[in-house]
XYZ file of C-alpha atoms in Angstrom:
240
model
C 12.056 -62.909 2.104
C 13.295 -65.453 -0.408
C 12.581 -66.469 -3.954
C 13.075 -65.146 -7.478
C 10.180 -62.701 -7.139
C 12.205 -60.600 -4.714
C 14.162 -57.697 -6.206
C 16.900 -55.640 -4.574
C 18.859 -52.579 -5.635
C 22.296 -52.121 -4.080
C 24.247 -48.912 -4.585
C 28.029 -49.069 -4.847
C 27.822 -52.774 -5.616
C 30.669 -53.252 -8.064
C 33.123 -54.083 -5.250
C 33.549 -54.797 -1.569
C 30.552 -55.227 0.693
C 28.065 -54.220 -1.986
C 29.363 -56.806 -4.432
C 29.391 -59.583 -1.839
C 25.838 -58.672 -0.794
C 24.739 -58.776 -4.433
C 26.327 -62.198 -4.851
C 24.656 -63.597 -1.758
C 21.203 -62.248 -2.609
C 21.533 -63.552 -6.162
C 22.404 -66.932 -4.685
C 19.013 -66.853 -2.937
C 17.333 -66.484 -6.316
C 16.724 -62.743 -6.061
C 16.849 -60.321 -8.942
C 19.626 -57.880 -8.062
C 20.229 -54.470 -9.588
C 23.956 -53.891 -9.171
C 24.408 -50.129 -8.912
C 27.765 -48.726 -10.020
C 28.975 -45.233 -10.810
C 31.130 -46.685 -13.613
C 28.877 -48.922 -15.703
C 31.833 -50.806 -17.190
C 32.918 -51.820 -13.704
C 29.331 -52.708 -12.911
C 29.133 -54.987 -15.925
C 32.417 -56.649 -14.950
C 31.183 -57.150 -11.392
C 27.892 -58.625 -12.579
C 29.739 -60.958 -14.942
C 31.910 -62.148 -12.045
C 28.814 -63.150 -10.081
C 27.312 -64.915 -13.080
C 30.579 -66.801 -13.630
C 30.015 -68.537 -10.332
C 26.225 -68.610 -10.588
C 25.216 -68.914 -14.267
C 21.515 -68.562 -13.437
C 21.987 -65.430 -11.326
C 19.675 -62.565 -12.259
C 22.158 -59.713 -11.734
C 21.603 -56.515 -13.690
C 24.283 -53.802 -13.800
C 22.844 -50.330 -13.351
C 24.554 -47.013 -13.994
C 24.036 -45.079 -10.759
C 25.999 -42.179 -9.283
C 24.424 -41.368 -5.911
C 25.754 -37.803 -6.029
C 24.045 -36.928 -9.320
C 20.328 -36.183 -9.598
C 20.112 -37.030 -13.295
C 21.946 -40.326 -12.842
C 19.634 -41.395 -10.022
C 16.566 -40.368 -12.008
C 17.769 -42.290 -15.056
C 18.409 -45.345 -12.882
C 14.874 -45.118 -11.539
C 13.514 -44.996 -15.083
C 15.583 -48.045 -16.011
C 14.387 -50.135 -13.085
C 10.778 -49.023 -13.507
C 10.869 -49.710 -17.231
C 12.266 -53.211 -16.697
C 9.182 -54.185 -14.723
C 11.061 -56.030 -11.981
C 9.588 -53.968 -9.188
C 11.666 -53.242 -6.085
C 11.388 -54.905 -2.688
C 14.660 -53.947 -0.998
C 16.765 -50.816 -1.409
C 20.272 -51.058 0.030
C 22.062 -47.724 0.338
C 25.582 -49.105 0.456
C 27.698 -46.621 -1.516
C 30.073 -44.773 0.764
C 33.494 -43.183 0.900
C 36.052 -42.176 3.495
C 38.924 -39.741 3.392
C 42.490 -39.577 4.603
C 42.169 -39.253 8.336
C 43.273 -35.911 9.721
C 43.326 -34.480 13.213
C 40.031 -32.748 14.019
C 41.738 -29.356 14.240
C 43.202 -29.872 10.764
C 39.887 -30.796 9.172
C 38.327 -28.299 6.789
C 34.638 -27.941 5.879
C 35.410 -29.144 2.350
C 36.617 -32.454 3.790
C 33.229 -33.053 5.342
C 31.292 -31.837 2.310
C 32.825 -34.421 -0.009
C 32.107 -37.382 2.266
C 28.681 -36.152 3.352
C 27.778 -35.795 -0.328
C 28.106 -39.544 -0.772
C 27.424 -40.971 2.693
C 24.440 -38.811 3.698
C 23.020 -36.934 0.722
C 23.476 -39.975 -1.526
C 21.135 -42.229 0.472
C 18.595 -39.421 0.801
C 18.733 -38.747 -2.941
C 18.370 -42.405 -3.909
C 15.678 -43.120 -1.329
C 13.621 -40.101 -2.335
C 13.721 -41.135 -6.000
C 13.035 -44.855 -5.545
C 10.549 -44.688 -2.686
C 7.417 -44.614 -4.895
C 8.521 -47.866 -6.544
C 9.685 -49.453 -3.295
C 6.376 -48.779 -1.568
C 4.564 -50.784 -4.227
C 6.211 -53.917 -2.823
C 4.087 -56.027 -0.456
C 7.022 -56.084 1.995
C 9.351 -53.140 1.311
C 12.690 -52.774 3.082
C 15.142 -49.896 3.252
C 18.658 -50.761 4.401
C 21.283 -48.152 5.274
C 24.877 -49.385 5.439
C 26.236 -47.400 8.357
C 29.124 -48.086 10.764
C 29.785 -48.647 14.423
C 31.923 -45.515 14.149
C 28.657 -43.606 13.727
C 27.305 -44.928 17.034
C 27.684 -42.681 20.075
C 27.356 -45.757 22.256
C 30.173 -47.585 20.467
C 32.701 -44.770 20.137
C 32.296 -43.657 23.763
C 32.788 -47.181 25.107
C 36.384 -47.016 26.322
C 36.625 -50.806 26.403
C 36.237 -51.004 22.622
C 38.695 -50.320 19.819
C 36.439 -47.706 18.213
C 36.996 -45.340 21.146
C 40.563 -44.805 19.923
C 39.433 -43.681 16.465
C 39.549 -39.875 16.287
C 38.261 -38.296 13.078
C 35.634 -35.655 12.323
C 34.618 -36.766 8.874
C 33.665 -40.426 8.417
C 32.190 -41.092 11.891
C 30.058 -37.949 11.833
C 28.766 -38.803 8.353
C 27.611 -42.193 9.614
C 26.115 -40.646 12.750
C 24.126 -38.355 10.454
C 23.071 -41.354 8.373
C 21.860 -43.075 11.536
C 19.609 -40.128 12.346
C 18.349 -40.130 8.763
C 17.528 -43.815 9.248
C 15.587 -43.152 12.452
C 13.564 -40.390 10.819
C 12.747 -42.527 7.794
C 11.598 -45.245 10.175
C 9.231 -42.779 11.844
C 7.958 -41.439 8.520
C 7.540 -44.822 6.794
C 5.534 -47.187 8.991
C 4.868 -49.375 5.947
C 8.581 -49.914 5.252
C 11.058 -51.873 7.367
C 13.981 -49.483 7.825
C 17.283 -50.769 9.200
C 20.785 -49.407 9.730
C 23.663 -51.880 9.535
C 27.154 -51.914 11.033
C 29.168 -54.321 8.844
C 32.133 -54.220 11.227
C 35.791 -53.632 10.450
C 35.939 -55.321 7.065
C 38.879 -55.518 4.671
C 37.879 -53.289 1.746
C 39.538 -50.487 -0.182
C 37.776 -48.022 2.129
C 40.357 -48.856 4.797
C 43.203 -50.007 2.572
C 42.187 -53.638 3.218
C 43.327 -53.388 6.831
C 40.011 -54.651 8.212
C 39.966 -57.794 10.313
C 36.837 -59.281 8.714
C 36.260 -60.797 5.298
C 33.584 -59.358 3.021
C 31.560 -62.497 3.710
C 31.582 -61.646 7.420
C 31.020 -57.956 6.773
C 28.050 -58.520 4.479
C 26.318 -60.866 6.920
C 24.357 -58.148 8.708
C 23.377 -56.499 5.423
C 21.945 -59.776 4.158
C 20.161 -60.271 7.474
C 18.572 -56.823 7.196
C 17.396 -57.732 3.706
C 16.017 -61.172 4.513
C 15.236 -61.769 8.189
C 11.611 -62.322 9.099
C 12.198 -60.548 12.411
C 14.762 -58.016 13.640
C 15.199 -57.042 17.277
C 16.676 -53.616 16.560
C 16.759 -50.862 13.979
C 20.584 -50.860 14.068
C 22.305 -54.234 13.780
C 25.654 -55.935 13.257
C 26.288 -59.606 12.633
C 26.557 -59.975 16.397
C 23.175 -58.395 17.180
C 21.808 -55.002 18.160
C 24.065 -51.926 18.032
C 23.454 -48.910 20.282
C 22.606 -45.693 18.471
């Protein structure tokens, strides 16, 4: 999928992986709706992309994935603009200060699940009627290898040493949401993505990858003519 006729919406795109994905898709000539909870930050982020790519069609969009009215208003904005929608990237996500499982309270999970699980469901539910009008619709969920049972139980990998109830379980839930959407939407290509351990503010910029490396699999999910798995990283298929 290439060309200026292709339109994507990326949530949480004013920074990090979302912003780099927006930049790369805009570089392909796509129209990109840059979703941001804070519209001022969204406008600044869009301007930064245009500074490097004056012809980039990047449109800041006020969008808080935790708020029904915000998501509905965003849908009205995109629909009213007449750009259509070919690819929806549910990228917005948060973590929390890691605590020992026995010290984790239900409220800790509720906050993160509200963004990482309910957010994608809320946005997908609202935008699906528009997305399905595309001749080749795609739904991309930005997940994590920490949400993979296969990855975190592999004692030869670094992820097996990560012990936390909140973030990994939210991404595991998102993976199941992805699988069920794939079953329910045979007309939509549905893909979960593991960006890898990328230096963003989510991890205090301790990640070992750049945002260019981290966004690679997201861009692949948006553009590749063929995918060998429903859960991918830049290195290939990821076990569920």
